[in-house]
């Protein structure tokens, strides 16, 4: 009988200890402008646990392959890695590869920035350049953005925090504190045979206030239409069924159902198919009249926050627009008008639509940049 051969035991060394500061490095990378989520951080830590971290090149490539999502992230990753890990402030020769020219923030990166010196190696990583690039992008006009900047803008839109405004409901609900509820108190006394019971109280609860978005998709607004519809998609997902979205052009089109899709690209594609008058003329008065007759007075605009996105160029009768805004202001809780050109310091509200709308608005706001959209979100929340 042949006995099976037994392989000699293999000596297994101690498991490699992860280099401290890996999670802190991912946070610094997010500050530098690279979109790092929890799944990528977990993949990065797993990769670092499987590699020999004695060689810094392994750590470099583990982070580059798991934390970077697009070529524009590579310059920011190299700068953050150099400042965080290397003591001499220089990338190792084995890590050095052909570095693509930044496309995402073309023209915004400081090309004269020098690598940190040896004296600055012990200080905190200097990520002011990346932060300033992001700040410039937040205030840049949608109309002048490149394709790569628009792609980055879509990621920033997805990070917006939406907080619907609240209103007090008309009905009362049982509560621990509030005014006395006579009906429930007497019912409790009867159930206890007339014995004294705890006093029952009631209070009005709060409900999310409705939101209505009217977006001008005429020819003069076409450079901003894509960004405004993406912003409307964010609000539709944040507000849920209490948000209604319409497009204004030569006719009124309801796109609320299309923009409730989870995927923004699919939602915008469905909305584009539903809008037959994209980049056409503008009849704001007729569109508002149809909205008020079919949806507004039936409940959509009652005690709601209404936001009109338009530059105010009206081809129809301005007097009709003024009449419909009077009706809308009586129904709605607040009416905001967002004009992309209002962000220009030399802008004057002299357009026919704007001039008749101003007396009936809560505020006239700018809508040309991401920072302007953030201001609008605060106005909606505080309404």
mmCIF file of C-alpha atoms in Angstrom:
data_model
loop_
_atom_site.group_PDB
_atom_site.id
_atom_site.type_symbol
_atom_site.label_atom_id
_atom_site.label_comp_id
_atom_site.label_asym_id
_atom_site.label_seq_id
_atom_site.Cartn_x
_atom_site.Cartn_y
_atom_site.Cartn_z
ATOM 1 C CA UNK A 1 0.000 0.000 0.000
ATOM 2 C CA UNK A 2 1.392 3.322 -1.066
ATOM 3 C CA UNK A 3 1.104 6.043 1.509
ATOM 4 C CA UNK A 4 0.187 9.471 0.087
ATOM 5 C CA UNK A 5 2.970 11.951 0.142
ATOM 6 C CA UNK A 6 2.543 14.844 2.489
ATOM 7 C CA UNK A 7 3.799 18.270 1.426
ATOM 8 C CA UNK A 8 6.201 19.833 3.872
ATOM 9 C CA UNK A 9 4.735 22.632 5.974
ATOM 10 C CA UNK A 10 5.126 26.087 4.588
ATOM 11 C CA UNK A 11 6.143 28.827 6.942
ATOM 12 C CA UNK A 12 3.682 31.656 6.880
ATOM 13 C CA UNK A 13 4.888 35.032 8.044
ATOM 14 C CA UNK A 14 2.802 37.557 9.904
ATOM 15 C CA UNK A 15 0.018 39.305 7.968
ATOM 16 C CA UNK A 16 1.089 42.654 6.579
ATOM 17 C CA UNK A 17 0.003 45.548 8.703
ATOM 18 C CA UNK A 18 -1.831 48.212 6.688
ATOM 19 C CA UNK A 19 -0.022 51.515 6.512
ATOM 20 C CA UNK A 20 -1.672 53.989 8.925
ATOM 21 C CA UNK A 21 -3.477 56.908 7.380
ATOM 22 C CA UNK A 22 -5.121 55.099 4.441
ATOM 23 C CA UNK A 23 -8.627 56.293 5.335
ATOM 24 C CA UNK A 24 -7.300 59.786 5.972
ATOM 25 C CA UNK A 25 -5.706 59.738 2.542
ATOM 26 C CA UNK A 26 -9.063 58.919 0.923
ATOM 27 C CA UNK A 27 -10.643 61.872 2.753
ATOM 28 C CA UNK A 28 -7.895 64.187 1.537
ATOM 29 C CA UNK A 29 -8.432 62.810 -1.956
ATOM 30 C CA UNK A 30 -12.143 63.679 -1.736
ATOM 31 C CA UNK A 31 -11.198 67.207 -0.653
ATOM 32 C CA UNK A 32 -8.950 67.427 -3.712
ATOM 33 C CA UNK A 33 -11.946 66.948 -5.987
ATOM 34 C CA UNK A 34 -11.952 63.177 -6.644
ATOM 35 C CA UNK A 35 -15.330 61.483 -6.132
ATOM 36 C CA UNK A 36 -14.511 58.811 -3.541
ATOM 37 C CA UNK A 37 -17.401 56.803 -2.098
ATOM 38 C CA UNK A 38 -17.532 54.094 0.564
ATOM 39 C CA UNK A 39 -17.356 51.222 -1.946
ATOM 40 C CA UNK A 40 -14.131 52.522 -3.473
ATOM 41 C CA UNK A 41 -12.592 53.083 -0.053
ATOM 42 C CA UNK A 42 -13.404 49.472 0.864
ATOM 43 C CA UNK A 43 -11.860 48.196 -2.378
ATOM 44 C CA UNK A 44 -8.759 50.310 -1.727
ATOM 45 C CA UNK A 45 -8.315 48.890 1.787
ATOM 46 C CA UNK A 46 -8.758 45.332 0.518
ATOM 47 C CA UNK A 47 -6.176 45.876 -2.210
ATOM 48 C CA UNK A 48 -3.722 47.385 0.286
ATOM 49 C CA UNK A 49 -4.210 44.394 2.600
ATOM 50 C CA UNK A 50 -3.258 41.966 -0.192
ATOM 51 C CA UNK A 51 -0.082 43.785 -1.296
ATOM 52 C CA UNK A 52 3.394 44.233 0.096
ATOM 53 C CA UNK A 53 3.348 47.807 1.344
ATOM 54 C CA UNK A 54 7.104 47.900 1.802
ATOM 55 C CA UNK A 55 7.233 48.998 -1.832
ATOM 56 C CA UNK A 56 5.408 52.384 -2.100
ATOM 57 C CA UNK A 57 4.692 51.681 -5.766
ATOM 58 C CA UNK A 58 2.242 48.936 -4.746
ATOM 59 C CA UNK A 59 0.364 51.382 -2.538
ATOM 60 C CA UNK A 60 0.332 53.966 -5.334
ATOM 61 C CA UNK A 61 -1.132 51.613 -7.944
ATOM 62 C CA UNK A 62 -3.630 50.108 -5.498
ATOM 63 C CA UNK A 63 -5.125 53.550 -4.907
ATOM 64 C CA UNK A 64 -4.916 54.636 -8.522
ATOM 65 C CA UNK A 65 -6.814 51.565 -9.766
ATOM 66 C CA UNK A 66 -9.511 51.632 -7.080
ATOM 67 C CA UNK A 67 -10.059 55.314 -6.243
ATOM 68 C CA UNK A 68 -9.779 57.051 -9.651
ATOM 69 C CA UNK A 69 -12.843 56.880 -11.886
ATOM 70 C CA UNK A 70 -11.738 58.967 -14.888
ATOM 71 C CA UNK A 71 -8.533 60.341 -16.436
ATOM 72 C CA UNK A 72 -9.157 63.809 -14.988
ATOM 73 C CA UNK A 73 -8.757 62.372 -11.465
ATOM 74 C CA UNK A 74 -5.150 61.302 -12.060
ATOM 75 C CA UNK A 75 -3.451 64.727 -11.589
ATOM 76 C CA UNK A 76 -5.317 65.300 -8.317
ATOM 77 C CA UNK A 77 -4.491 61.770 -7.176
ATOM 78 C CA UNK A 78 -0.769 62.226 -7.885
ATOM 79 C CA UNK A 79 -0.647 65.523 -6.006
ATOM 80 C CA UNK A 80 -2.519 64.121 -2.993
ATOM 81 C CA UNK A 81 -0.397 60.959 -2.896
ATOM 82 C CA UNK A 82 2.824 62.977 -3.089
ATOM 83 C CA UNK A 83 1.797 65.276 -0.249
ATOM 84 C CA UNK A 84 0.424 62.458 1.941
ATOM 85 C CA UNK A 85 2.899 59.566 1.617
ATOM 86 C CA UNK A 86 6.259 60.493 0.066
ATOM 87 C CA UNK A 87 8.723 62.145 2.458
ATOM 88 C CA UNK A 88 10.759 63.981 -0.184
ATOM 89 C CA UNK A 89 7.758 65.421 -2.021
ATOM 90 C CA UNK A 90 8.542 63.587 -5.273
ATOM 91 C CA UNK A 91 6.893 60.604 -6.917
ATOM 92 C CA UNK A 92 9.045 57.520 -7.224
ATOM 93 C CA UNK A 93 10.409 56.800 -10.728
ATOM 94 C CA UNK A 94 8.449 53.547 -10.961
ATOM 95 C CA UNK A 95 5.210 55.416 -10.306
ATOM 96 C CA UNK A 96 5.887 58.070 -12.901
ATOM 97 C CA UNK A 97 3.780 57.575 -16.030
ATOM 98 C CA UNK A 98 2.648 59.863 -18.807
ATOM 99 C CA UNK A 99 0.388 62.295 -17.022
ATOM 100 C CA UNK A 100 -2.603 63.383 -19.139
ATOM 101 C CA UNK A 101 -3.427 67.018 -19.442
ATOM 102 C CA UNK A 102 -6.331 67.984 -17.166
ATOM 103 C CA UNK A 103 -9.571 68.137 -19.123
ATOM 104 C CA UNK A 104 -12.223 68.272 -16.426
ATOM 105 C CA UNK A 105 -11.227 71.694 -15.191
ATOM 106 C CA UNK A 106 -9.342 72.928 -18.227
ATOM 107 C CA UNK A 107 -8.087 76.449 -17.738
ATOM 108 C CA UNK A 108 -8.869 76.409 -14.019
ATOM 109 C CA UNK A 109 -5.849 74.527 -12.659
ATOM 110 C CA UNK A 110 -2.909 76.607 -11.506
ATOM 111 C CA UNK A 111 -0.198 75.596 -13.953
ATOM 112 C CA UNK A 112 2.493 77.562 -12.071
ATOM 113 C CA UNK A 113 2.095 75.596 -8.850
ATOM 114 C CA UNK A 114 5.375 73.996 -7.752
ATOM 115 C CA UNK A 115 5.693 70.701 -5.854
ATOM 116 C CA UNK A 116 6.102 71.077 -2.095
ATOM 117 C CA UNK A 117 9.666 71.536 -0.892
ATOM 118 C CA UNK A 118 11.434 69.300 1.613
ATOM 119 C CA UNK A 119 10.777 71.819 4.400
ATOM 120 C CA UNK A 120 7.039 71.585 3.710
ATOM 121 C CA UNK A 121 6.974 67.790 3.634
ATOM 122 C CA UNK A 122 6.100 67.527 7.331
ATOM 123 C CA UNK A 123 3.185 69.966 7.060
ATOM 124 C CA UNK A 124 -0.417 69.197 6.170
ATOM 125 C CA UNK A 125 -1.121 68.533 2.469
ATOM 126 C CA UNK A 126 -1.777 71.722 0.535
ATOM 127 C CA UNK A 127 -4.957 71.150 -1.502
ATOM 128 C CA UNK A 128 -5.915 74.782 -2.040
ATOM 129 C CA UNK A 129 -5.544 74.543 -5.818
ATOM 130 C CA UNK A 130 -8.116 71.760 -6.125
ATOM 131 C CA UNK A 131 -10.495 73.551 -3.773
ATOM 132 C CA UNK A 132 -10.215 76.759 -5.783
ATOM 133 C CA UNK A 133 -10.879 74.821 -9.010
ATOM 134 C CA UNK A 134 -14.088 73.448 -7.538
ATOM 135 C CA UNK A 135 -15.107 76.897 -6.340
ATOM 136 C CA UNK A 136 -14.552 78.360 -9.808
ATOM 137 C CA UNK A 137 -16.681 75.605 -11.330
ATOM 138 C CA UNK A 138 -19.471 76.314 -8.827
ATOM 139 C CA UNK A 139 -19.684 79.937 -9.985
ATOM 140 C CA UNK A 140 -19.105 79.343 -13.699
ATOM 141 C CA UNK A 141 -21.947 80.059 -16.118
ATOM 142 C CA UNK A 142 -23.647 76.935 -17.494
ATOM 143 C CA UNK A 143 -23.518 78.410 -20.988
ATOM 144 C CA UNK A 144 -19.707 78.609 -21.112
ATOM 145 C CA UNK A 145 -18.898 75.134 -19.758
ATOM 146 C CA UNK A 146 -16.990 72.521 -21.720
ATOM 147 C CA UNK A 147 -18.136 68.924 -22.082
ATOM 148 C CA UNK A 148 -15.837 67.700 -19.310
ATOM 149 C CA UNK A 149 -16.998 70.450 -16.970
ATOM 150 C CA UNK A 150 -20.621 69.546 -17.646
ATOM 151 C CA UNK A 151 -19.823 65.939 -16.771
ATOM 152 C CA UNK A 152 -18.342 67.076 -13.463
ATOM 153 C CA UNK A 153 -21.360 69.319 -12.912
ATOM 154 C CA UNK A 154 -23.653 66.294 -13.162
ATOM 155 C CA UNK A 155 -21.774 64.682 -10.290
ATOM 156 C CA UNK A 156 -22.089 67.869 -8.222
ATOM 157 C CA UNK A 157 -25.828 68.034 -8.905
ATOM 158 C CA UNK A 158 -26.200 64.529 -7.476
ATOM 159 C CA UNK A 159 -24.592 65.706 -4.209
ATOM 160 C CA UNK A 160 -27.044 68.549 -3.593
ATOM 161 C CA UNK A 161 -28.975 68.295 -0.340
ATOM 162 C CA UNK A 162 -32.709 68.808 -0.847
ATOM 163 C CA UNK A 163 -34.798 69.779 2.177
ATOM 164 C CA UNK A 164 -38.462 70.401 1.366
ATOM 165 C CA UNK A 165 -40.164 73.286 3.171
ATOM 166 C CA UNK A 166 -42.694 72.311 5.830
ATOM 167 C CA UNK A 167 -46.143 73.617 6.631
ATOM 168 C CA UNK A 168 -48.565 73.038 9.472
ATOM 169 C CA UNK A 169 -51.382 70.682 8.580
ATOM 170 C CA UNK A 170 -55.008 71.626 9.174
ATOM 171 C CA UNK A 171 -55.935 68.445 11.053
ATOM 172 C CA UNK A 172 -54.874 67.503 14.568
ATOM 173 C CA UNK A 173 -53.127 64.325 15.612
ATOM 174 C CA UNK A 174 -52.627 62.740 19.055
ATOM 175 C CA UNK A 175 -49.533 64.136 20.740
ATOM 176 C CA UNK A 176 -47.805 64.172 24.112
ATOM 177 C CA UNK A 177 -47.839 67.949 24.239
ATOM 178 C CA UNK A 178 -50.348 70.412 22.892
ATOM 179 C CA UNK A 179 -53.874 71.515 23.562
ATOM 180 C CA UNK A 180 -56.411 69.363 25.399
ATOM 181 C CA UNK A 181 -58.294 66.781 23.312
ATOM 182 C CA UNK A 182 -61.808 66.689 24.886
ATOM 183 C CA UNK A 183 -63.140 63.828 22.779
ATOM 184 C CA UNK A 184 -60.335 61.380 23.530
ATOM 185 C CA UNK A 185 -60.221 62.449 27.189
ATOM 186 C CA UNK A 186 -63.966 61.786 27.693
ATOM 187 C CA UNK A 187 -63.705 58.473 25.834
ATOM 188 C CA UNK A 188 -60.908 57.443 28.199
ATOM 189 C CA UNK A 189 -63.072 58.358 31.213
ATOM 190 C CA UNK A 190 -65.958 56.229 29.907
ATOM 191 C CA UNK A 191 -63.672 53.264 29.297
ATOM 192 C CA UNK A 192 -62.380 53.499 32.879
ATOM 193 C CA UNK A 193 -65.877 53.638 34.419
ATOM 194 C CA UNK A 194 -65.718 57.301 35.256
ATOM 195 C CA UNK A 195 -62.454 57.032 37.117
ATOM 196 C CA UNK A 196 -59.938 59.844 36.572
ATOM 197 C CA UNK A 197 -57.673 59.166 33.625
ATOM 198 C CA UNK A 198 -54.710 60.805 31.969
ATOM 199 C CA UNK A 199 -55.575 63.884 29.972
ATOM 200 C CA UNK A 200 -55.301 63.367 26.225
ATOM 201 C CA UNK A 201 -53.706 66.048 24.055
ATOM 202 C CA UNK A 202 -53.475 66.857 20.372
ATOM 203 C CA UNK A 203 -51.362 69.027 18.082
ATOM 204 C CA UNK A 204 -51.028 69.882 14.440
ATOM 205 C CA UNK A 205 -48.298 67.992 12.626
ATOM 206 C CA UNK A 206 -46.138 69.300 9.785
ATOM 207 C CA UNK A 207 -46.295 68.189 6.186
ATOM 208 C CA UNK A 208 -43.959 68.882 3.241
ATOM 209 C CA UNK A 209 -45.063 71.812 1.140
ATOM 210 C CA UNK A 210 -45.764 71.205 -2.551
ATOM 211 C CA UNK A 211 -43.318 72.379 -5.219
ATOM 212 C CA UNK A 212 -44.060 73.370 -8.831
ATOM 213 C CA UNK A 213 -41.282 73.986 -11.376
ATOM 214 C CA UNK A 214 -42.051 75.743 -14.676
ATOM 215 C CA UNK A 215 -39.003 75.559 -16.975
ATOM 216 C CA UNK A 216 -38.714 77.643 -20.130
ATOM 217 C CA UNK A 217 -37.232 75.469 -22.925
ATOM 218 C CA UNK A 218 -37.446 78.029 -25.732
ATOM 219 C CA UNK A 219 -34.577 78.876 -28.072
ATOM 220 C CA UNK A 220 -33.194 81.656 -25.882
ATOM 221 C CA UNK A 221 -33.051 79.270 -22.894
ATOM 222 C CA UNK A 222 -31.570 76.263 -24.735
ATOM 223 C CA UNK A 223 -27.982 76.803 -23.361
ATOM 224 C CA UNK A 224 -29.384 76.366 -19.837
ATOM 225 C CA UNK A 225 -32.133 73.818 -20.467
ATOM 226 C CA UNK A 226 -30.012 70.719 -19.805
ATOM 227 C CA UNK A 227 -28.693 72.006 -16.462
ATOM 228 C CA UNK A 228 -32.129 73.207 -15.354
ATOM 229 C CA UNK A 229 -33.767 69.875 -16.188
ATOM 230 C CA UNK A 230 -31.053 68.037 -14.267
ATOM 231 C CA UNK A 231 -31.677 70.343 -11.333
ATOM 232 C CA UNK A 232 -35.412 69.620 -11.642
ATOM 233 C CA UNK A 233 -34.624 65.895 -11.582
ATOM 234 C CA UNK A 234 -32.760 66.338 -8.286
ATOM 235 C CA UNK A 235 -35.722 68.207 -6.788
ATOM 236 C CA UNK A 236 -38.215 65.642 -8.103
ATOM 237 C CA UNK A 237 -36.272 62.837 -6.454
ATOM 238 C CA UNK A 238 -35.921 64.824 -3.215
ATOM 239 C CA UNK A 239 -39.542 66.020 -2.929
ATOM 240 C CA UNK A 240 -41.162 62.838 -4.236
ATOM 241 C CA UNK A 241 -44.836 62.992 -5.277
ATOM 242 C CA UNK A 242 -45.253 66.537 -3.900
ATOM 243 C CA UNK A 243 -43.194 67.983 -6.805
ATOM 244 C CA UNK A 244 -44.572 68.790 -10.250
ATOM 245 C CA UNK A 245 -42.427 69.814 -13.236
ATOM 246 C CA UNK A 246 -43.655 71.461 -16.448
ATOM 247 C CA UNK A 247 -41.883 72.855 -19.498
ATOM 248 C CA UNK A 248 -42.904 76.139 -21.112
ATOM 249 C CA UNK A 249 -42.444 76.987 -24.776
ATOM 250 C CA UNK A 250 -45.113 77.361 -27.379
ATOM 251 C CA UNK A 251 -47.143 74.938 -25.246
ATOM 252 C CA UNK A 252 -47.192 73.479 -21.736
ATOM 253 C CA UNK A 253 -45.865 69.941 -21.170
ATOM 254 C CA UNK A 254 -45.950 67.977 -17.920
ATOM 255 C CA UNK A 255 -42.736 65.971 -17.352
ATOM 256 C CA UNK A 256 -43.153 65.052 -13.677
ATOM 257 C CA UNK A 257 -43.496 61.322 -14.323
ATOM 258 C CA UNK A 258 -40.424 61.226 -16.591
ATOM 259 C CA UNK A 259 -38.185 63.060 -14.090
ATOM 260 C CA UNK A 260 -39.062 60.699 -11.238
ATOM 261 C CA UNK A 261 -36.872 58.004 -12.795
ATOM 262 C CA UNK A 262 -33.867 57.121 -10.643
ATOM 263 C CA UNK A 263 -31.266 57.331 -13.436
ATOM 264 C CA UNK A 264 -30.791 61.002 -14.480
ATOM 265 C CA UNK A 265 -29.761 60.131 -18.053
ATOM 266 C CA UNK A 266 -32.838 57.984 -18.583
ATOM 267 C CA UNK A 267 -35.049 60.634 -16.960
ATOM 268 C CA UNK A 268 -33.754 63.401 -19.243
ATOM 269 C CA UNK A 269 -34.070 61.185 -22.323
ATOM 270 C CA UNK A 270 -37.721 60.469 -21.507
ATOM 271 C CA UNK A 271 -38.374 64.152 -20.832
ATOM 272 C CA UNK A 272 -36.767 65.136 -24.150
ATOM 273 C CA UNK A 273 -39.089 62.771 -26.020
ATOM 274 C CA UNK A 274 -42.118 64.205 -24.211
ATOM 275 C CA UNK A 275 -41.321 67.869 -25.037
ATOM 276 C CA UNK A 276 -42.333 68.625 -28.650
ATOM 277 C CA UNK A 277 -41.450 72.350 -28.641
ATOM 278 C CA UNK A 278 -37.860 72.286 -27.413
ATOM 279 C CA UNK A 279 -35.795 75.329 -28.590
ATOM 280 C CA UNK A 280 -38.871 76.918 -30.120
ATOM 281 C CA UNK A 281 -40.797 80.081 -29.310
ATOM 282 C CA UNK A 282 -42.008 81.423 -25.971
ATOM 283 C CA UNK A 283 -45.600 81.967 -24.864
ATOM 284 C CA UNK A 284 -45.364 82.250 -21.125
ATOM 285 C CA UNK A 285 -48.807 83.750 -20.631
ATOM 286 C CA UNK A 286 -50.583 80.984 -22.555
ATOM 287 C CA UNK A 287 -48.561 78.314 -20.757
ATOM 288 C CA UNK A 288 -49.372 79.704 -17.317
ATOM 289 C CA UNK A 289 -53.050 79.997 -18.216
ATOM 290 C CA UNK A 290 -53.182 76.322 -19.247
ATOM 291 C CA UNK A 291 -51.346 75.307 -16.089
ATOM 292 C CA UNK A 292 -53.704 77.220 -13.814
ATOM 293 C CA UNK A 293 -56.839 75.984 -15.589
ATOM 294 C CA UNK A 294 -55.857 72.296 -15.690
ATOM 295 C CA UNK A 295 -53.638 71.819 -12.617
ATOM 296 C CA UNK A 296 -53.133 74.977 -10.564
ATOM 297 C CA UNK A 297 -56.652 75.711 -9.356
ATOM 298 C CA UNK A 298 -57.346 72.001 -8.879
ATOM 299 C CA UNK A 299 -54.744 71.786 -6.147
ATOM 300 C CA UNK A 300 -51.252 71.683 -7.650
ATOM 301 C CA UNK A 301 -50.508 75.348 -6.920
ATOM 302 C CA UNK A 302 -52.504 75.823 -3.715
ATOM 303 C CA UNK A 303 -50.141 76.711 -0.839
ATOM 304 C CA UNK A 304 -47.226 75.556 -3.008
ATOM 305 C CA UNK A 305 -43.816 77.026 -3.764
ATOM 306 C CA UNK A 306 -43.764 77.850 -7.493
ATOM 307 C CA UNK A 307 -40.487 78.485 -9.342
ATOM 308 C CA UNK A 308 -40.449 79.849 -12.908
ATOM 309 C CA UNK A 309 -37.188 79.391 -14.842
ATOM 310 C CA UNK A 310 -37.177 81.840 -17.746
ATOM 311 C CA UNK A 311 -35.297 84.796 -19.197
ATOM 312 C CA UNK A 312 -38.559 86.717 -19.589
ATOM 313 C CA UNK A 313 -38.631 87.022 -23.395
ATOM 314 C CA UNK A 314 -42.353 86.829 -24.167
ATOM 315 C CA UNK A 315 -43.646 86.587 -27.732
ATOM 316 C CA UNK A 316 -47.253 86.665 -26.629
ATOM 317 C CA UNK A 317 -49.244 89.385 -24.910
ATOM 318 C CA UNK A 318 -47.430 90.601 -21.747
ATOM 319 C CA UNK A 319 -50.772 91.677 -20.284
ATOM 320 C CA UNK A 320 -51.950 88.051 -20.362
ATOM 321 C CA UNK A 321 -48.807 87.003 -18.503
ATOM 322 C CA UNK A 322 -49.501 89.634 -15.844
ATOM 323 C CA UNK A 323 -53.076 88.419 -15.374
ATOM 324 C CA UNK A 324 -51.971 84.799 -14.944
ATOM 325 C CA UNK A 325 -49.282 85.782 -12.445
ATOM 326 C CA UNK A 326 -51.926 87.570 -10.387
ATOM 327 C CA UNK A 327 -53.934 84.322 -10.308
ATOM 328 C CA UNK A 328 -50.834 82.319 -9.464
ATOM 329 C CA UNK A 329 -49.734 84.616 -6.636
ATOM 330 C CA UNK A 330 -53.177 84.301 -5.023
ATOM 331 C CA UNK A 331 -53.007 80.495 -5.043
ATOM 332 C CA UNK A 332 -49.356 79.831 -4.256
ATOM 333 C CA UNK A 333 -47.518 80.312 -1.005
ATOM 334 C CA UNK A 334 -44.512 81.883 -2.765
ATOM 335 C CA UNK A 335 -43.534 82.525 -6.396
ATOM 336 C CA UNK A 336 -39.860 82.738 -7.395
ATOM 337 C CA UNK A 337 -38.589 83.735 -10.817
ATOM 338 C CA UNK A 338 -35.152 82.387 -11.774
ATOM 339 C CA UNK A 339 -33.457 84.211 -14.657
ATOM 340 C CA UNK A 340 -30.033 82.962 -15.857
ATOM 341 C CA UNK A 341 -29.102 86.500 -16.946
ATOM 342 C CA UNK A 342 -29.766 87.957 -13.493
ATOM 343 C CA UNK A 343 -26.317 86.777 -12.415
ATOM 344 C CA UNK A 344 -24.717 89.421 -14.623
ATOM 345 C CA UNK A 345 -23.928 92.579 -12.605
ATOM 346 C CA UNK A 346 -25.065 94.755 -15.549
ATOM 347 C CA UNK A 347 -28.426 92.985 -15.875
ATOM 348 C CA UNK A 348 -31.558 95.128 -15.779
ATOM 349 C CA UNK A 349 -35.085 93.570 -15.635
ATOM 350 C CA UNK A 350 -36.422 95.344 -18.709
ATOM 351 C CA UNK A 351 -37.781 92.350 -20.640
ATOM 352 C CA UNK A 352 -41.526 92.402 -21.206
ATOM 353 C CA UNK A 353 -42.148 89.233 -19.194
ATOM 354 C CA UNK A 354 -39.947 90.225 -16.267
ATOM 355 C CA UNK A 355 -41.325 93.753 -16.006
ATOM 356 C CA UNK A 356 -44.921 92.568 -15.615
ATOM 357 C CA UNK A 357 -43.906 89.688 -13.291
ATOM 358 C CA UNK A 358 -41.865 91.629 -10.713
ATOM 359 C CA UNK A 359 -44.808 92.975 -8.649
ATOM 360 C CA UNK A 360 -46.114 89.430 -8.063
ATOM 361 C CA UNK A 361 -42.872 87.633 -7.121
ATOM 362 C CA UNK A 362 -41.332 86.766 -3.776
ATOM 363 C CA UNK A 363 -37.854 87.208 -5.283
ATOM 364 C CA UNK A 364 -36.049 87.417 -8.613
ATOM 365 C CA UNK A 365 -33.025 85.090 -8.477
ATOM 366 C CA UNK A 366 -30.096 84.218 -10.709
ATOM 367 C CA UNK A 367 -29.947 80.754 -12.265
ATOM 368 C CA UNK A 368 -26.723 80.634 -14.249
ATOM 369 C CA UNK A 369 -24.443 78.515 -12.017
ATOM 370 C CA UNK A 370 -24.339 75.796 -9.407
ATOM 371 C CA UNK A 371 -23.885 78.377 -6.650
ATOM 372 C CA UNK A 372 -27.059 80.122 -7.829
ATOM 373 C CA UNK A 373 -28.933 76.800 -7.684
ATOM 374 C CA UNK A 374 -27.719 76.286 -4.118
ATOM 375 C CA UNK A 375 -29.067 79.735 -3.230
ATOM 376 C CA UNK A 376 -32.393 78.772 -4.775
ATOM 377 C CA UNK A 377 -32.473 75.598 -2.667
ATOM 378 C CA UNK A 378 -32.070 77.664 0.484
ATOM 379 C CA UNK A 379 -34.846 80.022 -0.605
ATOM 380 C CA UNK A 380 -37.174 77.078 -1.246
ATOM 381 C CA UNK A 381 -36.315 75.497 2.103
ATOM 382 C CA UNK A 382 -36.882 78.748 4.018
ATOM 383 C CA UNK A 383 -40.161 79.445 2.252
#
